[in-house]
mmCIF file of C-alpha atoms in Angstrom:
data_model
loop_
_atom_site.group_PDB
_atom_site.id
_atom_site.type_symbol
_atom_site.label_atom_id
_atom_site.label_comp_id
_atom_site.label_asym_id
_atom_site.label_seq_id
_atom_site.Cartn_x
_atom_site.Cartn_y
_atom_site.Cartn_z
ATOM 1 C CA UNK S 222 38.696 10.708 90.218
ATOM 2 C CA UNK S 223 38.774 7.017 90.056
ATOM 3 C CA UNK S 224 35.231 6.260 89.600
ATOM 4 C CA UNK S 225 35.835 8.951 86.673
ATOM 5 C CA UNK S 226 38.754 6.703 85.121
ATOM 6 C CA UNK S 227 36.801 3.424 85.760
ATOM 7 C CA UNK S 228 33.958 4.713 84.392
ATOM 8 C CA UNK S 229 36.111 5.841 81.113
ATOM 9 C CA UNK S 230 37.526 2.644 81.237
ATOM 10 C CA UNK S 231 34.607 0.687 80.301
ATOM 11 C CA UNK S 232 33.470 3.007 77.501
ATOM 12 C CA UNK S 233 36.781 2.208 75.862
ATOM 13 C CA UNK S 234 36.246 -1.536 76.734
ATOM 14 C CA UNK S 235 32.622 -0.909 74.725
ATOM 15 C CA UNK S 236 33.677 0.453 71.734
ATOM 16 C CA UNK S 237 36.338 -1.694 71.678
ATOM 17 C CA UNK S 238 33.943 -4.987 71.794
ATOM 18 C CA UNK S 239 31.408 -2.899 69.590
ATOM 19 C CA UNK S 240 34.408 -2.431 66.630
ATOM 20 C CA UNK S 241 35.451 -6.350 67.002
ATOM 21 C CA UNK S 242 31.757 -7.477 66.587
ATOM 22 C CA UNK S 243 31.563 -5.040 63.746
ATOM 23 C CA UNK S 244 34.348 -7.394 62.135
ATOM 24 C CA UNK S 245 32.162 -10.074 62.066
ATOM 25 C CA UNK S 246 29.336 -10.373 59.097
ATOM 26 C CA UNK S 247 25.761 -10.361 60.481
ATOM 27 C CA UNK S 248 23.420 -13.240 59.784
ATOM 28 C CA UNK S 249 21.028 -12.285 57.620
ATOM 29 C CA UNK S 250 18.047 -12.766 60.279
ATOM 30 C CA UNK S 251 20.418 -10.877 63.024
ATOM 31 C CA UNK S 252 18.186 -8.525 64.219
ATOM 32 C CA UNK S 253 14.932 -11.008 64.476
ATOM 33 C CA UNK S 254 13.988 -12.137 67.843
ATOM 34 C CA UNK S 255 12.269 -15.717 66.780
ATOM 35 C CA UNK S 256 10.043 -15.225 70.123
ATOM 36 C CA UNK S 257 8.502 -12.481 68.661
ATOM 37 C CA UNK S 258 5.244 -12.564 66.168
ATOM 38 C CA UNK S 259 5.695 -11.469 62.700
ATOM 39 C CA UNK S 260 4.342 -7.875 63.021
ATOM 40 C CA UNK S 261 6.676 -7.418 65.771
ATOM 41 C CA UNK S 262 9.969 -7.856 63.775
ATOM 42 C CA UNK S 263 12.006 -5.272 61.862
ATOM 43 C CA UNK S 264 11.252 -4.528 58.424
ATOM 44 C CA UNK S 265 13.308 -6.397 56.060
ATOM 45 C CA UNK S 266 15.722 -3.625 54.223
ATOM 46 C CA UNK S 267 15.107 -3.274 50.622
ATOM 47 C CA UNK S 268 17.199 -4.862 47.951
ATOM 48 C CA UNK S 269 18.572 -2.304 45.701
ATOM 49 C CA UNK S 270 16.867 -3.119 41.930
ATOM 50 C CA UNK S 271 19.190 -2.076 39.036
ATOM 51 C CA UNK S 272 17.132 0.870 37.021
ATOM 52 C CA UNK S 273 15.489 -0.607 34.124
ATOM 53 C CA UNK S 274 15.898 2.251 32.058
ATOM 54 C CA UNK S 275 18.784 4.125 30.620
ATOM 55 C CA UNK S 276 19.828 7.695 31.931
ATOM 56 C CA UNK S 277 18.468 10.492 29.772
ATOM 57 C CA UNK S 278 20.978 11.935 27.523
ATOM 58 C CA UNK S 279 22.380 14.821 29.549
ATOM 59 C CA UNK S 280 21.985 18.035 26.772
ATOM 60 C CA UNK S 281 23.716 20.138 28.817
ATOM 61 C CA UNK S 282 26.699 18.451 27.880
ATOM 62 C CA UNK S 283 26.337 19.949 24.400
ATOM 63 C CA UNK S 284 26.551 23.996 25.913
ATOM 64 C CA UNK S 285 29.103 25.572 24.075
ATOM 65 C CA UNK S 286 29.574 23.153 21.285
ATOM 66 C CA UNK S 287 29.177 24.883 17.890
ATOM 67 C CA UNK S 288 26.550 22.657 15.485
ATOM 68 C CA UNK S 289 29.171 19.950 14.144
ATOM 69 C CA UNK S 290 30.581 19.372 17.514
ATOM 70 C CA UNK S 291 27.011 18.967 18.738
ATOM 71 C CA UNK S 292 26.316 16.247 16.259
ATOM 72 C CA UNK S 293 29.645 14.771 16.096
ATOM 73 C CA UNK S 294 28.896 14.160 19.999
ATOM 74 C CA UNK S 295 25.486 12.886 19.472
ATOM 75 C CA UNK S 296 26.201 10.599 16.571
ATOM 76 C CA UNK S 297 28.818 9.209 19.074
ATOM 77 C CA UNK S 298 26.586 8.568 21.506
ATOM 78 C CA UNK S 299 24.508 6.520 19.365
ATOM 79 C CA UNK S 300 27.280 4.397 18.054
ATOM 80 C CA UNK S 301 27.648 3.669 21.888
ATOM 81 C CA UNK S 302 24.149 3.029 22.584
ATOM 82 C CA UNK S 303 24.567 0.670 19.735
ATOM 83 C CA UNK S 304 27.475 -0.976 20.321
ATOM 84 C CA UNK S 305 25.704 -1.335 24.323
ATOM 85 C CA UNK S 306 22.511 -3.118 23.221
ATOM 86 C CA UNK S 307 24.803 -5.780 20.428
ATOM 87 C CA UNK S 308 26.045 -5.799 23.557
ATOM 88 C CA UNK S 309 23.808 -6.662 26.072
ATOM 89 C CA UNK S 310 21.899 -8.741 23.588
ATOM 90 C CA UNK S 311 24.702 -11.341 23.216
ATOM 91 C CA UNK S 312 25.529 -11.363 26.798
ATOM 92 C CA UNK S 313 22.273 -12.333 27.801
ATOM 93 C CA UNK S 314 21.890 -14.621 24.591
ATOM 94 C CA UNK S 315 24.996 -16.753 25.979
ATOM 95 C CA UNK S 316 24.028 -16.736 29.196
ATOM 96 C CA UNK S 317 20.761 -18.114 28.467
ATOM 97 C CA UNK S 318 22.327 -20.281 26.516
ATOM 98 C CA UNK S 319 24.579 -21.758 29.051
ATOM 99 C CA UNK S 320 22.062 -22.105 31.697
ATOM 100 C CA UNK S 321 19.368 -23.136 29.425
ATOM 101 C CA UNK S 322 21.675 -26.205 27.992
ATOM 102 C CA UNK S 323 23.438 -27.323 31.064
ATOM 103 C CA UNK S 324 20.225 -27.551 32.698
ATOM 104 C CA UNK S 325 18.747 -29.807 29.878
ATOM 105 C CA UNK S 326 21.938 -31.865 30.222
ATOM 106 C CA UNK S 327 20.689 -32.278 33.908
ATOM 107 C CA UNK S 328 17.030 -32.798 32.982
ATOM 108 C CA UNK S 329 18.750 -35.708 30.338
ATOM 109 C CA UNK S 330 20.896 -37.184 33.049
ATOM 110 C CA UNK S 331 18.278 -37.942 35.423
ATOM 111 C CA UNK S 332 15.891 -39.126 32.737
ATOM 112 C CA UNK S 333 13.587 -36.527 33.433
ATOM 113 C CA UNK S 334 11.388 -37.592 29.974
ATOM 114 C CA UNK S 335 11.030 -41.064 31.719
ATOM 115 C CA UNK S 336 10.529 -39.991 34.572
ATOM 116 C CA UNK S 337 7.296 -37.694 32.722
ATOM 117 C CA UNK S 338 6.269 -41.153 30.538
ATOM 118 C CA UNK S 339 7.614 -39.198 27.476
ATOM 119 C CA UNK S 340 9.970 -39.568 24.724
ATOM 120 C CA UNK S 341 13.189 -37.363 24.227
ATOM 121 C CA UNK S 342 11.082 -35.669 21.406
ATOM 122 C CA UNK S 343 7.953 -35.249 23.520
ATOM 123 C CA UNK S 344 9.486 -34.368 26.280
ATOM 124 C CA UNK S 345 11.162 -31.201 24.318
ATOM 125 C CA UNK S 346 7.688 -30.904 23.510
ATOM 126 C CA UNK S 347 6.568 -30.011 26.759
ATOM 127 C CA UNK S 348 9.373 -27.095 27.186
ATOM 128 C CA UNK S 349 8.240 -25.295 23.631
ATOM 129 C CA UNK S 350 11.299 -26.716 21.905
ATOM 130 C CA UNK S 351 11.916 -29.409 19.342
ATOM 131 C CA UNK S 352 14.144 -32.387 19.827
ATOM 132 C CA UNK S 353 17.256 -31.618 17.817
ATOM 133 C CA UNK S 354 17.459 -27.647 19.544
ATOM 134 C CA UNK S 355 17.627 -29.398 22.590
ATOM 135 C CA UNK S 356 21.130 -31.085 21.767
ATOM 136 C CA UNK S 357 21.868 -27.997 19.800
ATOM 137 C CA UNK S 358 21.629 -25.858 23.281
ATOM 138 C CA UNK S 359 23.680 -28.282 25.137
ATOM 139 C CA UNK S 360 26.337 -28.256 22.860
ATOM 140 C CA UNK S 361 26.376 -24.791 22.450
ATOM 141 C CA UNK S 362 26.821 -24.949 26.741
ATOM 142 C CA UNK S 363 29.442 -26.882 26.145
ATOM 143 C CA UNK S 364 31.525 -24.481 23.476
ATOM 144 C CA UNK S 365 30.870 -21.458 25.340
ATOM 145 C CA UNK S 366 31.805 -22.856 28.521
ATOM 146 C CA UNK S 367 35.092 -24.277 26.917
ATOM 147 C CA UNK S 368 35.444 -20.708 26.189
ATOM 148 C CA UNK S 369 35.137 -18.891 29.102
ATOM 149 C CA UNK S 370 38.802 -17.947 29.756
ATOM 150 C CA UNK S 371 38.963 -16.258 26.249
ATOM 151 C CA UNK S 372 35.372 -14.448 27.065
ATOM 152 C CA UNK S 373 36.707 -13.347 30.270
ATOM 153 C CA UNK S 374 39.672 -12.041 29.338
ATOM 154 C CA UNK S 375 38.496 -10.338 26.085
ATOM 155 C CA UNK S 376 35.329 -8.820 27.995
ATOM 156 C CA UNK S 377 33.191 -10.297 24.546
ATOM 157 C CA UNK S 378 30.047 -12.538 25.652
ATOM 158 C CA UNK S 379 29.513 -15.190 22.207
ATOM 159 C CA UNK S 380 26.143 -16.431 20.953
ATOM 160 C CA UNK S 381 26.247 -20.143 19.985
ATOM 161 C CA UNK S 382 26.995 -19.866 16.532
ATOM 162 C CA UNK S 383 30.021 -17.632 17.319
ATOM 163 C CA UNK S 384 31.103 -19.922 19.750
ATOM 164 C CA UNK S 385 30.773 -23.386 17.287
ATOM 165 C CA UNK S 386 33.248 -21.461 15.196
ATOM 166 C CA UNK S 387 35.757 -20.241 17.796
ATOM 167 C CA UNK S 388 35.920 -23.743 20.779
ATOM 168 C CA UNK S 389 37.776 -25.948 18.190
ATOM 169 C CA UNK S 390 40.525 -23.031 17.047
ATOM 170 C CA UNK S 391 40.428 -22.695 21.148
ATOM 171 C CA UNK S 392 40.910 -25.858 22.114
ATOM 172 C CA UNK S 393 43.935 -26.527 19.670
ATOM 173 C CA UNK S 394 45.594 -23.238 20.006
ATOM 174 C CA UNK S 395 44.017 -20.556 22.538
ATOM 175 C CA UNK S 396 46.128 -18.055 21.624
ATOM 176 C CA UNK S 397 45.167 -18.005 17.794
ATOM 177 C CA UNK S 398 41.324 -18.260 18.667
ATOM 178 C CA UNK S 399 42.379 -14.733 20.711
ATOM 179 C CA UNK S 400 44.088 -13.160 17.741
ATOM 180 C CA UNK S 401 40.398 -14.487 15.630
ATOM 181 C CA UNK S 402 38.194 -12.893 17.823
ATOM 182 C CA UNK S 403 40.320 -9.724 17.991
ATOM 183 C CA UNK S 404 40.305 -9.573 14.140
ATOM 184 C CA UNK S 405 36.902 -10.499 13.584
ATOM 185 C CA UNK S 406 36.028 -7.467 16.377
ATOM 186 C CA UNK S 407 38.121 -5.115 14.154
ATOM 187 C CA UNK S 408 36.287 -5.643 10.699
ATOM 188 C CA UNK S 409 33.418 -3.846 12.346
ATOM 189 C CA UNK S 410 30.739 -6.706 13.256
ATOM 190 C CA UNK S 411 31.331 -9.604 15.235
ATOM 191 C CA UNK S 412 29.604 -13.043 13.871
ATOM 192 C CA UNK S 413 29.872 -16.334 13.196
ATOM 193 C CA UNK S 414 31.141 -15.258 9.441
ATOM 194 C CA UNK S 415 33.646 -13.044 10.557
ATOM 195 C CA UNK S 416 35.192 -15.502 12.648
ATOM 196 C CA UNK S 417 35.205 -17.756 10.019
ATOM 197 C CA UNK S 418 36.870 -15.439 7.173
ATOM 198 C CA UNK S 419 39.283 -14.289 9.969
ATOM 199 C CA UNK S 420 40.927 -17.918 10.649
ATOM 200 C CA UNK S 421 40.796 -18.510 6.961
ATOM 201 C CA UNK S 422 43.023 -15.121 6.510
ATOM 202 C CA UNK S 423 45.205 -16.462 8.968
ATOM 203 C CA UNK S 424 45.588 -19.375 7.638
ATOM 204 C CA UNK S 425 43.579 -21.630 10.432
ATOM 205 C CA UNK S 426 40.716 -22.665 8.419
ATOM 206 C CA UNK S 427 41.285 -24.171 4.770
ATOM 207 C CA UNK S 428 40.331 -21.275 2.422
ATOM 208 C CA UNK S 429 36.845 -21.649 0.181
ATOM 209 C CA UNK S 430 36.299 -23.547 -2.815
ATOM 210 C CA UNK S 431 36.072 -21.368 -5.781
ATOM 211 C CA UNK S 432 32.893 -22.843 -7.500
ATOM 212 C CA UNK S 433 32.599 -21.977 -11.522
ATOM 213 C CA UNK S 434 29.979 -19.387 -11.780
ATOM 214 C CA UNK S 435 27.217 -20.420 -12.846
ATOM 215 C CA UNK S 436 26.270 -20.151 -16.984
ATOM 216 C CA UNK S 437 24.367 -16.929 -17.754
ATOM 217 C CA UNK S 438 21.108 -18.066 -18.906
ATOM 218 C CA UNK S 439 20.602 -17.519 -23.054
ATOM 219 C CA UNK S 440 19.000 -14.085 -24.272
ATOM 220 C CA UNK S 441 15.342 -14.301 -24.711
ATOM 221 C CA UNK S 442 15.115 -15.189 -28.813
ATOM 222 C CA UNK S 443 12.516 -13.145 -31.176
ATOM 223 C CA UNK S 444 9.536 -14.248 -32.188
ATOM 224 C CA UNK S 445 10.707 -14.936 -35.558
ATOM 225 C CA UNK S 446 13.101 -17.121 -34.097
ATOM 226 C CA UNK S 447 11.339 -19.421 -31.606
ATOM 227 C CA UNK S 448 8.707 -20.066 -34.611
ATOM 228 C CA UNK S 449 11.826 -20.659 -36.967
ATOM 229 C CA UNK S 450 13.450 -23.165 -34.668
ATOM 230 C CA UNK S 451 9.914 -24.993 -33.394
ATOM 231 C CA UNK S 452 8.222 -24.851 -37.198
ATOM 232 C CA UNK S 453 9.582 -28.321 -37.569
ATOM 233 C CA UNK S 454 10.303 -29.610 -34.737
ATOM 234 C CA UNK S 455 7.797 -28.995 -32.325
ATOM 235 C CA UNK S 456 4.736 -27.518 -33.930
ATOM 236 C CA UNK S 457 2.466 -28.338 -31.798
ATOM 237 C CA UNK S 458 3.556 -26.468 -28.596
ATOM 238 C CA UNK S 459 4.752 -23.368 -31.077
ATOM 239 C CA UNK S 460 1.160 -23.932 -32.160
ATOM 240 C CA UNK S 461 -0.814 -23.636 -28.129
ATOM 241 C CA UNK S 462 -3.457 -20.643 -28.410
ATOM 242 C CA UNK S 463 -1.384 -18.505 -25.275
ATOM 243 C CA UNK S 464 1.903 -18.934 -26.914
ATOM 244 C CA UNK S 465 0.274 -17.746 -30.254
ATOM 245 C CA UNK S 466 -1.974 -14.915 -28.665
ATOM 246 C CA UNK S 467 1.514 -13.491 -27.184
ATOM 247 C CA UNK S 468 3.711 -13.979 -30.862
ATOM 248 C CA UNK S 469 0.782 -12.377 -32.523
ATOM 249 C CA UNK S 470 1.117 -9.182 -30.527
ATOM 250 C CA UNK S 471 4.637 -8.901 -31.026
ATOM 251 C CA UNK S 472 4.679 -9.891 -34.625
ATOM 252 C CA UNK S 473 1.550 -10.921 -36.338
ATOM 253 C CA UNK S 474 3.046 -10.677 -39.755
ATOM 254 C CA UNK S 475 5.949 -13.207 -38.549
ATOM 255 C CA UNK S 476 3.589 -15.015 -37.435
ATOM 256 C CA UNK S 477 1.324 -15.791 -40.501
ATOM 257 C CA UNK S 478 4.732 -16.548 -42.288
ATOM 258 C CA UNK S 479 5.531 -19.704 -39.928
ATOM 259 C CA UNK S 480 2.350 -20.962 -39.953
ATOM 260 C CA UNK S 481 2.114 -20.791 -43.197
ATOM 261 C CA UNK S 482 5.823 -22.642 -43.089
ATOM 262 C CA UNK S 483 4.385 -24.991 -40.205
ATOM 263 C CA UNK S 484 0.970 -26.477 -42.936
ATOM 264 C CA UNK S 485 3.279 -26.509 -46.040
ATOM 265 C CA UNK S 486 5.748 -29.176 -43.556
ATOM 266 C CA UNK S 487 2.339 -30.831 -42.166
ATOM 267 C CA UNK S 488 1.176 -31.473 -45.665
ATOM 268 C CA UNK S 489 4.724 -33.159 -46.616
ATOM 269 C CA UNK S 490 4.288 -35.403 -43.487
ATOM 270 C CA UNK S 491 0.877 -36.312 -44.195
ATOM 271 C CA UNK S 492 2.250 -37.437 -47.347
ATOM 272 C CA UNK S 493 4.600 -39.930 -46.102
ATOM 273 C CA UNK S 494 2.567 -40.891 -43.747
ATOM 274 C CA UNK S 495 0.248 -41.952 -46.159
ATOM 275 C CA UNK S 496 2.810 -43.068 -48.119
ATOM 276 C CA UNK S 497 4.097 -45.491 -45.459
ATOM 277 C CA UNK S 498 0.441 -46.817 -44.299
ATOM 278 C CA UNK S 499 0.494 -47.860 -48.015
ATOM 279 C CA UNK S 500 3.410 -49.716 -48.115
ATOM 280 C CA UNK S 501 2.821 -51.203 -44.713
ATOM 281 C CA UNK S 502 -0.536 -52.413 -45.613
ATOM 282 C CA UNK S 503 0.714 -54.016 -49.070
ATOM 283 C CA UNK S 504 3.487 -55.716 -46.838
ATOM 284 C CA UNK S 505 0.330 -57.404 -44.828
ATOM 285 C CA UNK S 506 -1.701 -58.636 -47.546
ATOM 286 C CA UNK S 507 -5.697 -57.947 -48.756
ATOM 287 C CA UNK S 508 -6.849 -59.150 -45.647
ATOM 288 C CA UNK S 509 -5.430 -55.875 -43.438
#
């Protein structure tokens, strides 16, 4: 009887121990035995990969739905797929942006383009990128980083030119950059123009200039009245063979008029300007 309770003793004692080590998290390399050759240790468990590709739309779901429920559901479905992949696309846009810039801030702190004989410029060069984006990535770090709070607590990643819009309002008044977002979210497509008309609405940004529109250019004139206005003024250019080959196909008749119009005026100028090569050379003397 007592070797039976010492016996029962000890498996208590076990599990006990066994359910206190349990407690403890394993090192990752817990079950290797470092005396033992490669081939000899325990496989290393798989990591569990996120699926790559979206669950098939389950049709099933549509049994029983008469046709306008079935494509009520389904157009719902791709408003959600669509909302998903504006989505995804801006949350890995920021943080690719964040990463990306503070790391170039890094690179720039330790003089990395130095360090590589290079220039700033040459040095952006190198990483596919021109100079300026470089600065433009680590101050877009910098908004959306300032931002985080207001991205966490709204759930809504920002791309860089969302987030140039939104830091400043943020940093002078968080709770109005939430109430921008929001509205900006509610007009159906968040962007950096949204954003924008939202703090002008509420009276955070100054409102646009309204610029005069611009003067509605002058009706095309006839034919009869581009050679009426150019006879004596410009006949020369009313004159160039294109302009003349066009006016004749519209009007030929209009046309013989003003160029009749156009010799009778050259013929009065050729008159005075004989007139005045006259005088001028009387003025001179016999010898001109």
């Amino acid at each position: 009887m007592s070797k039976k309770l010492v016996a029962q003793g000890l498996e208590g004692l076990k599990a006990e121990t066994a359910q206190r080590v349990s407690r403890i998290p394993r090192a990752a390399d817990a079950d290797r035995d470092p005396a033992l050759p490669q081939q000899f240790q325990p496989a290393d468990t798989p990591a569990v990969v996120p699926a790559l590709m979206p669950p098939t739309f389950e049709t099933a779901a549509l049994d029983g739905m008469d046709q306008g429920k079935q494509v009520e559901t389904l157009e719902a479905a791709y408003w959600d797929a669509d909302r998903a992949e504006v989505r995804s696309f801006q949350l890995a846009k920021m943080q690719g942006s964040v990463l990306k810039g503070e790391l170039l801030q890094l690179l720039l702190d330790r003089r990395a383009h130095e360090h590589r004989g290079l220039t700033v410029g040459d040095y952006a060069e190198t990483l596919g990128v021109k100079r300026q984006y470089v600065y433009d990535l680590i101050g877009a770090a910098k908004d959306i980083r300032a931002l985080a709070p207001l991205i966490e607590e709204t759930s809504t990643p920002v791309v860089a030119s969302q987030a140039a819009v939104l830091a400043p309002l943020y940093k002078a008044d968080p709770e109005a950059a939430g109430l921008v977002l929001q509205a900006a979210k509610d007009s159906g497509k968040l962007s950096a123009a949204s954003l924008t008309e939202a703090a002008r609405d509420l009276g955070l940004l100054p409102p646009t200039e309204t610029r005069a529109p611009k003067p509605t250019p002058p009706a095309p004139a006839s034919v009869a009245d581009v050679a009426g206005r150019l006879a004596f003024a410009d006949a020369y250019k009313v004159l160039a063979p294109k302009r003349i080959e066009q006016l004749v196909q519209e009007n030929p008749a209009a046309v013989l008029d003003q160029a009749e119009a156009i010799e009778a005026e050259i013929i009065k100028v050729q008159r005075r300007v004989d007139a005045a090569k006259k005088a001028a050379r009387k003025a001179i003397g016999p010898e001109a």
